[in-house]
mmCIF file of C-alpha atoms in Angstrom:
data_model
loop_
_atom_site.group_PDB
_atom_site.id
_atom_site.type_symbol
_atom_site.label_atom_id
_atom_site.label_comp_id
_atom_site.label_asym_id
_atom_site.label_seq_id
_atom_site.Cartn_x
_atom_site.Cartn_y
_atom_site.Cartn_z
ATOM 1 C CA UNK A 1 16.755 1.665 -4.035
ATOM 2 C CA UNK A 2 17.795 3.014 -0.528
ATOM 3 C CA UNK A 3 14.653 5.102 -0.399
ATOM 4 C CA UNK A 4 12.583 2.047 0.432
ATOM 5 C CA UNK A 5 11.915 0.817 3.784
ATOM 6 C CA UNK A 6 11.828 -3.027 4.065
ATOM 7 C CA UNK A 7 8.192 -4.158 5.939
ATOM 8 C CA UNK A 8 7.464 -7.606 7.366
ATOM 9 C CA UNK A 9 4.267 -9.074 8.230
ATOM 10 C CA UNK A 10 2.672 -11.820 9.950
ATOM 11 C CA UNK A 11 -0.348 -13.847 8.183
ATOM 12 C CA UNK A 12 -3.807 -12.171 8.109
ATOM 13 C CA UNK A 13 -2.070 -9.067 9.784
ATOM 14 C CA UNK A 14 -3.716 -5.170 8.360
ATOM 15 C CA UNK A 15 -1.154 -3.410 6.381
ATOM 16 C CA UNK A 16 -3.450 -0.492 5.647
ATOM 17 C CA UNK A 17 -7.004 -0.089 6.760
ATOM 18 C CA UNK A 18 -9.765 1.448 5.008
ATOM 19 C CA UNK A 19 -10.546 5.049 5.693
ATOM 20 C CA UNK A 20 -7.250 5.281 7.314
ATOM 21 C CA UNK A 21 -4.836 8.368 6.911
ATOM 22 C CA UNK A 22 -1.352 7.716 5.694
ATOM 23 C CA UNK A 23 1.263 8.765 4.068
ATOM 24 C CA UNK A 24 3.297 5.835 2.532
ATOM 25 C CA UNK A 25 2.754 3.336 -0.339
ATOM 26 C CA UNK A 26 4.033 -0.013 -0.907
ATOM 27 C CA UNK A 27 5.650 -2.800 -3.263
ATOM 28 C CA UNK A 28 5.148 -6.652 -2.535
ATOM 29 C CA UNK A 29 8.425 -8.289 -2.177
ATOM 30 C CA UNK A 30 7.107 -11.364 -1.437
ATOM 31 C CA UNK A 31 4.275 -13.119 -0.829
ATOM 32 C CA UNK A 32 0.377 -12.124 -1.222
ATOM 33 C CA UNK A 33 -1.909 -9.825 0.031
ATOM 34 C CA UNK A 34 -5.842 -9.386 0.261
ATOM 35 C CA UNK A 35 -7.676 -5.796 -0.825
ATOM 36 C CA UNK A 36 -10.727 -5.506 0.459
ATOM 37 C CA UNK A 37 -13.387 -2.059 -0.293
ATOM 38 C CA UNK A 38 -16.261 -1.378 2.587
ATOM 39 C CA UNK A 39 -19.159 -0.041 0.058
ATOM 40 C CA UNK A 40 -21.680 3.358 1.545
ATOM 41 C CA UNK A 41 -23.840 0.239 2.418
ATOM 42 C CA UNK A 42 -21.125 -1.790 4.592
ATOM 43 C CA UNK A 43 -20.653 -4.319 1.827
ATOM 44 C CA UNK A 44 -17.302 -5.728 1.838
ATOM 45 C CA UNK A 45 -16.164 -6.676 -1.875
ATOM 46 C CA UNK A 46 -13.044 -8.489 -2.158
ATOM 47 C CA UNK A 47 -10.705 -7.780 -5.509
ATOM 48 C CA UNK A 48 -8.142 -9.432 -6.782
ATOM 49 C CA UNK A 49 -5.368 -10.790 -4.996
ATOM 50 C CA UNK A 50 -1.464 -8.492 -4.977
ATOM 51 C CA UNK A 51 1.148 -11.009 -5.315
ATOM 52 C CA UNK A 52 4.682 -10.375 -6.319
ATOM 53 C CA UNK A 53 5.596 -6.712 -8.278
ATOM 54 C CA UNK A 54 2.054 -5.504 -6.949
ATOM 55 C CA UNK A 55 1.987 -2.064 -5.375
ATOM 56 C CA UNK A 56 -0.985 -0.353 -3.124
ATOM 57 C CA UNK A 57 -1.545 2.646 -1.219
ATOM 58 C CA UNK A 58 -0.240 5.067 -3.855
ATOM 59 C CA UNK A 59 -3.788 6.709 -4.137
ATOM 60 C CA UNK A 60 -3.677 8.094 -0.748
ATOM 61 C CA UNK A 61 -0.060 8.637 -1.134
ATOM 62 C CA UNK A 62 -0.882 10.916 -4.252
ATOM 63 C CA UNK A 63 -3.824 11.966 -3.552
ATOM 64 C CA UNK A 64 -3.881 13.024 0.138
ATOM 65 C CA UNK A 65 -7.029 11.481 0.816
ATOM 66 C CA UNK A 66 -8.461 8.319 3.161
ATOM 67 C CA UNK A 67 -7.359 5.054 2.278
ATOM 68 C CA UNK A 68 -9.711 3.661 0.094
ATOM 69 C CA UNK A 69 -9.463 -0.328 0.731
ATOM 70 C CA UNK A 70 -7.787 -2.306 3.668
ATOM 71 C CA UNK A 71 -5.063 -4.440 2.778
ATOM 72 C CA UNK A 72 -4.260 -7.758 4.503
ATOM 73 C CA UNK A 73 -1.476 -10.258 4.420
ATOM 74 C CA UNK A 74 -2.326 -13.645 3.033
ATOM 75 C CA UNK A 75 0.757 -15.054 4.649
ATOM 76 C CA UNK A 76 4.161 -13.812 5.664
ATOM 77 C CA UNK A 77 4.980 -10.914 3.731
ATOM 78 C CA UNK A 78 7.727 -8.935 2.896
ATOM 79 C CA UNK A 79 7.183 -5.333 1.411
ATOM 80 C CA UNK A 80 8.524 -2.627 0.597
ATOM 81 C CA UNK A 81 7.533 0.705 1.812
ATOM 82 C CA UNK A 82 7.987 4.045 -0.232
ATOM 83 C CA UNK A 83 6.872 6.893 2.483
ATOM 84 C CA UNK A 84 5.844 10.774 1.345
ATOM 85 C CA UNK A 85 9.247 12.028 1.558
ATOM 86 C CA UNK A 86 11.207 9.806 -0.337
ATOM 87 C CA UNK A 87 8.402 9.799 -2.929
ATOM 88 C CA UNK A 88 8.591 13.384 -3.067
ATOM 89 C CA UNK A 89 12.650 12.997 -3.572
ATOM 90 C CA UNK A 90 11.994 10.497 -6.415
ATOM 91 C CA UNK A 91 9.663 12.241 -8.101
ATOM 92 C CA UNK A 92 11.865 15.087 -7.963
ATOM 93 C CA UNK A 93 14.615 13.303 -9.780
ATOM 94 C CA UNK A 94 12.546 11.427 -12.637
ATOM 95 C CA UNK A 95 11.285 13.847 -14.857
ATOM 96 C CA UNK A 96 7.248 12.758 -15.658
ATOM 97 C CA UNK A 97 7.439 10.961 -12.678
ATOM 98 C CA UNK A 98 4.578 12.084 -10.885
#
């Protein structure tokens, strides 16, 4: 899909950050990442891990809101990023889509 924007990262590198704004979600291409959620009482809780197909970020994307969990690379990544205006476009096109 040309609408995507092809995203590399290093190990242990922050692809989105908790509490962050942004507009853009994402698809793992390959590799593994790491979500991690900062509780009211600073408690970091790790979840389960996003390997291939995965997708984060579309909650803020959606929603218009914060992030609501950091992501980090487990290793070298390569993703897939889907920003606000060419969801918007896609959405558009796919009837139910969003």
């Amino acid at each position: 899909m040309h609408r995507l924007i092809n995203r590399f990262t290093k190990p242990e590198s922050d692809i989105i950050v908790q509490g962050e704004i942004s507009r853009s979600m994402y698809f793992v291409i390959n590799g593994s990442c790491l979500p991690l959620i900062q509780d009211m009482k600073m408690k970091l809780h790790r979840m389960e891990v996003l390997d291939i197909g995965c997708h984060f970020g579309e909650i803020a994307l959606i929603y218009d809101i914060p992030r609501t969990a950091t992501i980090t690379s487990l290793g070298y990544c390569t993703l897939a990023e889907l920003n606000l205006e060419n969801f918007t476009i896609v959405a558009n096109k796919i009837p139910g889509f969003a």
